PDB file of C-alpha atoms in Angstrom:
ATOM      1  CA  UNK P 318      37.734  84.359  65.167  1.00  0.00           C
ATOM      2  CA  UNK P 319      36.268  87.808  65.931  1.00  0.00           C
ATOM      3  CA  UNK P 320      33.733  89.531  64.170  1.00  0.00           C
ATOM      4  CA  UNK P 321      36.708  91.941  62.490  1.00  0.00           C
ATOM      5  CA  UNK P 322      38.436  89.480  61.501  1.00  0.00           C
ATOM      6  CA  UNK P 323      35.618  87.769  59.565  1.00  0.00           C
ATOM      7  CA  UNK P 324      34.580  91.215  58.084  1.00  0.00           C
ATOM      8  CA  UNK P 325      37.860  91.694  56.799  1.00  0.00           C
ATOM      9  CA  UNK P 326      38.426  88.197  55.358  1.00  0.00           C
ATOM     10  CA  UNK P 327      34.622  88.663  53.516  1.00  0.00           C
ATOM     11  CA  UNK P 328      36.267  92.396  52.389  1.00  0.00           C
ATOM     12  CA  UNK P 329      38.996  90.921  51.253  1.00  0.00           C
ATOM     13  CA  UNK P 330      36.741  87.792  49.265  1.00  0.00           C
ATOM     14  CA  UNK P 331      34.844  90.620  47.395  1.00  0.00           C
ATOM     15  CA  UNK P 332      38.246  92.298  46.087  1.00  0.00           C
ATOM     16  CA  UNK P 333      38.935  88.999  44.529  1.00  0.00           C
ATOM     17  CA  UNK P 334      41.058  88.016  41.860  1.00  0.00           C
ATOM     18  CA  UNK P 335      44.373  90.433  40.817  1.00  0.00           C
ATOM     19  CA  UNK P 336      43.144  92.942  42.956  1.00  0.00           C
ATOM     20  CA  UNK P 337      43.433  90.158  45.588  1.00  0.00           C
ATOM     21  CA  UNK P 338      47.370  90.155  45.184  1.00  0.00           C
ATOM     22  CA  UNK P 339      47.373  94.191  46.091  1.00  0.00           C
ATOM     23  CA  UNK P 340      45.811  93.532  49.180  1.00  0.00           C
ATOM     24  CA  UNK P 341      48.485  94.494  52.054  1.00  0.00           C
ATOM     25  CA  UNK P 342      48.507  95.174  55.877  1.00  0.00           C
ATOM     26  CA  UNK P 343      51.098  97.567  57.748  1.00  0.00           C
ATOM     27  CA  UNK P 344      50.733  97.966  61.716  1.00  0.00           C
ATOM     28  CA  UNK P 345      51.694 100.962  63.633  1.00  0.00           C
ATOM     29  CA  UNK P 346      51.000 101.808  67.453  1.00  0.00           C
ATOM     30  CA  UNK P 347      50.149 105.424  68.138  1.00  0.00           C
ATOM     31  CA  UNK P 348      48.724 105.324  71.372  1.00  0.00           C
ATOM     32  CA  UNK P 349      45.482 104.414  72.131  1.00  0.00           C
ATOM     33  CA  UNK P 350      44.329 102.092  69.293  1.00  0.00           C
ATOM     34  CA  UNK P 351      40.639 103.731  69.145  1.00  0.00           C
ATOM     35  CA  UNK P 352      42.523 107.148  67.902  1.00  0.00           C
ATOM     36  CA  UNK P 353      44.698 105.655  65.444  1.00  0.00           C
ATOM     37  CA  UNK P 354      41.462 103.793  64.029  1.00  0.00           C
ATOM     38  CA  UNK P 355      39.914 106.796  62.179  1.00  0.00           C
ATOM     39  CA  UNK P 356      42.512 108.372  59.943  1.00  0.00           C
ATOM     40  CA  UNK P 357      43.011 105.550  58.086  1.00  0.00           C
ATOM     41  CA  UNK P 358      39.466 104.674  57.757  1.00  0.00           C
ATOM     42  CA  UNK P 359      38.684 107.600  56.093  1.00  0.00           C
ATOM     43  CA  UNK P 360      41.782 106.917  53.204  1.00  0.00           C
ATOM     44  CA  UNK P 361      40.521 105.996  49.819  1.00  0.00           C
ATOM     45  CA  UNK P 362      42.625 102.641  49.652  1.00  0.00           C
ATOM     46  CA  UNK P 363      42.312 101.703  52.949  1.00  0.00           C
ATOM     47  CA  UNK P 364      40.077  98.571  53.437  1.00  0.00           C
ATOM     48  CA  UNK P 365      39.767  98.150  57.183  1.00  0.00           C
ATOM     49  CA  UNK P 366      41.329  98.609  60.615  1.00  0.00           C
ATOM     50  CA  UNK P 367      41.519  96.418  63.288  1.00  0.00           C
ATOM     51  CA  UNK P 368      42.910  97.668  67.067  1.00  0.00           C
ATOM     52  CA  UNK P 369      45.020  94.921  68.835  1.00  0.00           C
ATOM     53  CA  UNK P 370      48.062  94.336  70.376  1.00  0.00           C
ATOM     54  CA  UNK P 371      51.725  93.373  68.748  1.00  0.00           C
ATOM     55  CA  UNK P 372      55.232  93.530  70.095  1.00  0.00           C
ATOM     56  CA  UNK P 373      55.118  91.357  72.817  1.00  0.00           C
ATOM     57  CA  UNK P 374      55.837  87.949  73.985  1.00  0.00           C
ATOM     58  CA  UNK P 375      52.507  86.703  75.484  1.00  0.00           C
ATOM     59  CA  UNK P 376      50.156  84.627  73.330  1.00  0.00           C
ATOM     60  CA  UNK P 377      46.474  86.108  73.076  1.00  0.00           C
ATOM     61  CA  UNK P 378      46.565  89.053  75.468  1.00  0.00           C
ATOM     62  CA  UNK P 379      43.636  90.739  76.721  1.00  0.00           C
ATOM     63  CA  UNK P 380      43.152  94.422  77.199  1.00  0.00           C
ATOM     64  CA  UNK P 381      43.573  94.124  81.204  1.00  0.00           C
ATOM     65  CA  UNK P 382      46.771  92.416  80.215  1.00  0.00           C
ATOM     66  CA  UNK P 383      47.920  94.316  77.992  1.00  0.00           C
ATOM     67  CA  UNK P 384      47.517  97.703  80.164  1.00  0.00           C
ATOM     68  CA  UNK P 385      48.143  96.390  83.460  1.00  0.00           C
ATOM     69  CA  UNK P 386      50.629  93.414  82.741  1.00  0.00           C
ATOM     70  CA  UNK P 387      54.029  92.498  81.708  1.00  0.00           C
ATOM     71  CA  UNK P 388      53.354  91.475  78.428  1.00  0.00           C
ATOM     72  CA  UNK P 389      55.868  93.835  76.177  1.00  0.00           C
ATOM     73  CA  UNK P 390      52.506  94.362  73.885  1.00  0.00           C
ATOM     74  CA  UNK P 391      51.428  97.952  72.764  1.00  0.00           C
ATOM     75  CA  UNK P 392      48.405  98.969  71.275  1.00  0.00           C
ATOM     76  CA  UNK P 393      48.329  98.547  68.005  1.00  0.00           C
ATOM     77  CA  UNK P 394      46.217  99.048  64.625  1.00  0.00           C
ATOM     78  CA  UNK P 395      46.614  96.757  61.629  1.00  0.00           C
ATOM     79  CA  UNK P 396      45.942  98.456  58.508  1.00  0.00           C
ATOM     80  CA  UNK P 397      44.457  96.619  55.783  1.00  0.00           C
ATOM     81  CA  UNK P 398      45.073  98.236  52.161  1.00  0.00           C
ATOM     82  CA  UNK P 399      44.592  98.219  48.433  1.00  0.00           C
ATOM     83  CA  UNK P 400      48.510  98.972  47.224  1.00  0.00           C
ATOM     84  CA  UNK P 401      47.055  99.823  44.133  1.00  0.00           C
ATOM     85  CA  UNK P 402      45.420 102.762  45.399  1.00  0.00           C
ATOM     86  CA  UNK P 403      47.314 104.056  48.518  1.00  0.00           C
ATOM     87  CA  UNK P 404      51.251 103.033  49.029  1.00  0.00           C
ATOM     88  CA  UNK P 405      53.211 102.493  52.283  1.00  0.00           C
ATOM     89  CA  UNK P 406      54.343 106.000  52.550  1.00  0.00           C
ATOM     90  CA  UNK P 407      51.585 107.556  52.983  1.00  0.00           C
ATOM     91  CA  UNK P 408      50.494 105.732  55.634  1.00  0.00           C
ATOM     92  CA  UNK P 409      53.666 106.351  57.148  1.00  0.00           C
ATOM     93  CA  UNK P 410      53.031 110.066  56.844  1.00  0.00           C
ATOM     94  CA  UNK P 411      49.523 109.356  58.180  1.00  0.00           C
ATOM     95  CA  UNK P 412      51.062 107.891  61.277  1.00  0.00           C
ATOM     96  CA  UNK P 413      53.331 110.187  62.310  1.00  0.00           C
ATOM     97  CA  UNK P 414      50.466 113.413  61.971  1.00  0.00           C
ATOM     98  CA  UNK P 415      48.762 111.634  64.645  1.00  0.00           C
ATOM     99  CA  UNK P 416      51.228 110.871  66.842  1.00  0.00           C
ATOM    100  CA  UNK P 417      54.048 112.816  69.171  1.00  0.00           C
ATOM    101  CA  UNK P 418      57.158 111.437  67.837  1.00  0.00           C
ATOM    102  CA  UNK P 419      59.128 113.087  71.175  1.00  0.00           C
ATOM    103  CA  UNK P 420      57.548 111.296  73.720  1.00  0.00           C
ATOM    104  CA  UNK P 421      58.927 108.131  74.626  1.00  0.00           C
ATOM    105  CA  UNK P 422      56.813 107.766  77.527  1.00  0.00           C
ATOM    106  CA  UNK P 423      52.718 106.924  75.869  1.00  0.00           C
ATOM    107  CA  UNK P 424      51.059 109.355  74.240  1.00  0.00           C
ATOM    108  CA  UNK P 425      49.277 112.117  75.028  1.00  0.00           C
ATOM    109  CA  UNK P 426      47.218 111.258  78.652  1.00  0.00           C
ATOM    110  CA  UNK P 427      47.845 107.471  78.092  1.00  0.00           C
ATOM    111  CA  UNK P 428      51.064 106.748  79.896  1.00  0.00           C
ATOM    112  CA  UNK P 429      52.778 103.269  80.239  1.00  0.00           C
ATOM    113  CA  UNK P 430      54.549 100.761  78.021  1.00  0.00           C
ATOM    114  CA  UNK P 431      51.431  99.814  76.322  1.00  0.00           C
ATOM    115  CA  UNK P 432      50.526 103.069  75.017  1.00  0.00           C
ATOM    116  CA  UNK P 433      54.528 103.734  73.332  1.00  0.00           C
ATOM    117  CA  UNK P 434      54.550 104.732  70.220  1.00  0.00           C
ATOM    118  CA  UNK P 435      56.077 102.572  66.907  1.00  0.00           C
ATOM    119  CA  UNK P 436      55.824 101.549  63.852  1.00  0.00           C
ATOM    120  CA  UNK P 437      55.735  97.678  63.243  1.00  0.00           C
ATOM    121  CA  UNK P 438      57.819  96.584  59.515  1.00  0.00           C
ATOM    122  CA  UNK P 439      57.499  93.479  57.884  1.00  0.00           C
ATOM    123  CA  UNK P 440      60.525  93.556  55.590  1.00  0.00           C
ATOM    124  CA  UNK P 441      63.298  95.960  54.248  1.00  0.00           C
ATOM    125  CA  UNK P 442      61.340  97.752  51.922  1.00  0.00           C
ATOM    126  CA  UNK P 443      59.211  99.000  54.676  1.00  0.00           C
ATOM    127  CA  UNK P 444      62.409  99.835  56.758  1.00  0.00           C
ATOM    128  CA  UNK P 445      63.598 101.871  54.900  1.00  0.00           C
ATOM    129  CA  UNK P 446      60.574 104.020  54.186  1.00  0.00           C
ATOM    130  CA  UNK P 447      59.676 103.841  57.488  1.00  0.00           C
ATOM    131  CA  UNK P 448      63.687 105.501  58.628  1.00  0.00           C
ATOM    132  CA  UNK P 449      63.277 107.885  55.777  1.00  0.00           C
ATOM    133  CA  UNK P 450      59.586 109.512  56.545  1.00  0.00           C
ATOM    134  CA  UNK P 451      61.217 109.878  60.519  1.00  0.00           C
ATOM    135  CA  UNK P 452      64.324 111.372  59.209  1.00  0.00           C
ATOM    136  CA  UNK P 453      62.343 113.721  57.111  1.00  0.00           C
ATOM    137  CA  UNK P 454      59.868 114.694  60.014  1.00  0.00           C
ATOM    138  CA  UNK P 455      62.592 115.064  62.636  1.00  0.00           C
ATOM    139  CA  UNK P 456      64.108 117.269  59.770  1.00  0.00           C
ATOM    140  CA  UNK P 457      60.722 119.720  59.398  1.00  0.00           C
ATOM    141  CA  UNK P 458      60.901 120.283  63.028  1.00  0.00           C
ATOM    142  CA  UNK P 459      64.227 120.322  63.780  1.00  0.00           C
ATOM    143  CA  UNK P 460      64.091 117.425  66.707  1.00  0.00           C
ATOM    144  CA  UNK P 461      65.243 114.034  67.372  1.00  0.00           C
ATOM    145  CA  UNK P 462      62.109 111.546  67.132  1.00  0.00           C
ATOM    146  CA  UNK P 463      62.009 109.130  70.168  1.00  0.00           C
ATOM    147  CA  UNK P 464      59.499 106.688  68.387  1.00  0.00           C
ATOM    148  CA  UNK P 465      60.530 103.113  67.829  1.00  0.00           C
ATOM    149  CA  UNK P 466      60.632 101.345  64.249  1.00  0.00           C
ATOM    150  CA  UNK P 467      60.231  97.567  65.208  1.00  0.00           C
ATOM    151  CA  UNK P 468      60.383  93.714  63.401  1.00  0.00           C
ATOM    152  CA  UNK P 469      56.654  93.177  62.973  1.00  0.00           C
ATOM    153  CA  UNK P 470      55.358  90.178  64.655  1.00  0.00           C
ATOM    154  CA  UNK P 471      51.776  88.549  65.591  1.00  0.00           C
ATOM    155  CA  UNK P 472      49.095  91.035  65.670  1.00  0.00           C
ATOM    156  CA  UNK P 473      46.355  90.122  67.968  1.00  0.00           C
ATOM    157  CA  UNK P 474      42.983  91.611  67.086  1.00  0.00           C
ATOM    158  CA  UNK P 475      41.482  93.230  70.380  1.00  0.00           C
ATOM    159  CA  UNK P 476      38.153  92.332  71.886  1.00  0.00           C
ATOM    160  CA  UNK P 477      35.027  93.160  69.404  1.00  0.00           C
ATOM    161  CA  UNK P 478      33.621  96.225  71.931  1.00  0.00           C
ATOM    162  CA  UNK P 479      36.924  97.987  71.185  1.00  0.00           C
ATOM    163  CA  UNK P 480      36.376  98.127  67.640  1.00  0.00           C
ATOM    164  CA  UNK P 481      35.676 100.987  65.700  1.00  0.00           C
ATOM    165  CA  UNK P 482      35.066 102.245  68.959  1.00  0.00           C
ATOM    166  CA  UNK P 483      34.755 105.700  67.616  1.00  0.00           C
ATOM    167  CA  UNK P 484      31.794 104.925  65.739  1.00  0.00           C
ATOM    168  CA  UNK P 485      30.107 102.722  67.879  1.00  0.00           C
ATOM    169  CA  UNK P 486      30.653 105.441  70.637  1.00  0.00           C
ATOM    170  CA  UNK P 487      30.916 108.936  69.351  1.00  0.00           C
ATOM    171  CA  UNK P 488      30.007 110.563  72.759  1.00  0.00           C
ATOM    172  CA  UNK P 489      32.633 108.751  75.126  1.00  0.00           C
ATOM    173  CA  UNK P 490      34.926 108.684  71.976  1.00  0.00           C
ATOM    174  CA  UNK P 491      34.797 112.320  71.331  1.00  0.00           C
ATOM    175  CA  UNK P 492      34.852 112.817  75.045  1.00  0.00           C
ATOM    176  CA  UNK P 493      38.195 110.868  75.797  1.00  0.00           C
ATOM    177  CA  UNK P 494      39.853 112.476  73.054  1.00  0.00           C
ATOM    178  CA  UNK P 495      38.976 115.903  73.969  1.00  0.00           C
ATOM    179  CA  UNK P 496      40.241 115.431  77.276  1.00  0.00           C
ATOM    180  CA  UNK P 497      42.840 113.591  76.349  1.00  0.00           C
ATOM    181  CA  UNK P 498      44.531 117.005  74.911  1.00  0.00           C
ATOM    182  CA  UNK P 499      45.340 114.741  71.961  1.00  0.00           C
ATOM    183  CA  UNK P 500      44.067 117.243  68.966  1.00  0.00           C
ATOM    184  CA  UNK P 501      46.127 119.609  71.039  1.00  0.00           C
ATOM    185  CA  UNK P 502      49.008 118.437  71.107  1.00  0.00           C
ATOM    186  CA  UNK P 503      49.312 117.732  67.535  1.00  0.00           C
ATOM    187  CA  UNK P 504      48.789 121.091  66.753  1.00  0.00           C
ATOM    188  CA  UNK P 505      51.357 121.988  69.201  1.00  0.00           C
ATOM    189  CA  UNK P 506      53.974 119.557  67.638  1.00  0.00           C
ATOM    190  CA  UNK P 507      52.843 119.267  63.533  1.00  0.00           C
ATOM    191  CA  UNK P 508      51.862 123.256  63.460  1.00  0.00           C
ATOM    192  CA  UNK P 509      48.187 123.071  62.126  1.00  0.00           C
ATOM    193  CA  UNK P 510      44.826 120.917  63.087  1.00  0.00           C
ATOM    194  CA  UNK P 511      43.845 117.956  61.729  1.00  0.00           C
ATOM    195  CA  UNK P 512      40.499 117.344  61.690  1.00  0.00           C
TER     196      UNK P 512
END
């Protein structure tokens, strides 16, 4: 069991009791996981992030697997919330600011399978919030979304040195992102920065 995992499970032994029962996880894939790691962290409601891999069909991928294999996985974050204090939908809407919805392709300078952008549900509830936040955003900018809205399956946690990458390395973080155009392009296709 990796290190996230344990800090997560100790997390979620503090919250305790009711609070306990609030305590859910969504997964979506935005591209490269170390990107799609930060806007949820900083949510009020949002216990922790882990970047792995879901979607596929082989058991316990690695990274070089993952990127340069056949194994129908993408790169993935599992988001670990308080329900109580931050619902589904607005983690939906936090997911599709940060990624481009019209590329079916990757995302941004990650190209490939891998880096293909969807959102992972785990039951109809989440279906249907997930169809209605896409129909609303294709709405607001008047195109067709290409991204997927998959059955969730197993989420494998990546290796420990990719998490909270962006933390652990600002410099090469800020670095890949940068010229990655990926702050860009958002602008381009949502109409204002996030930061």
């Amino acid at each position: 069991m990796g290190a996230v995992r344990i800090a997560v499970l100790a997390a979620l032994a503090l919250v305790g009791g009711a609070e306990a029962q609030t305590v859910r996880t969504a997964v979506f894939a935005g591209g490269c996981f170390w990107c799609m790691e930060p806007p949820y962290d900083k949510l009020d409601g949002v216990i922790a992030t882990t970047s792995g891999y879901t979607g596929g069909h082989a058991e316990s991928p690695t990274y070089e697997q993952v990127t340069f294999g056949d194994t129908g996985h993408l790169e993935a974050v599992e988001v670990t919330y308080d329900a109580e204090r931050i619902d589904y939908e607005t983690l939906l809407d936090v997911f599709w600011r940060n990624i481009d919805p019209f590329d079916d392709l990757g995302q941004f300078c990650d190209r490939g399978d891998s880096y293909r952008a969807a959102v992972f549900v785990a039951n109809d509830s989440e279906r249907e919030l997930a169809e209605a936040t896409r129909r609303a955003g294709e709405e607001k900018l008047g195109r067709v979304f290409l991204t997927r809205i998959l059955e969730r399956g197993r989420f494998y946690p990546a290796e420990d040195y990719h998490q909270d990458y962006y933390e652990k390395n600002p410099i090469r973080y800020n670095y890949y992102r940068f010229r990655c155009r990926r702050d860009d392009r958002l602008e381009q296709v949502w109409g204002e920065r996030l930061d």
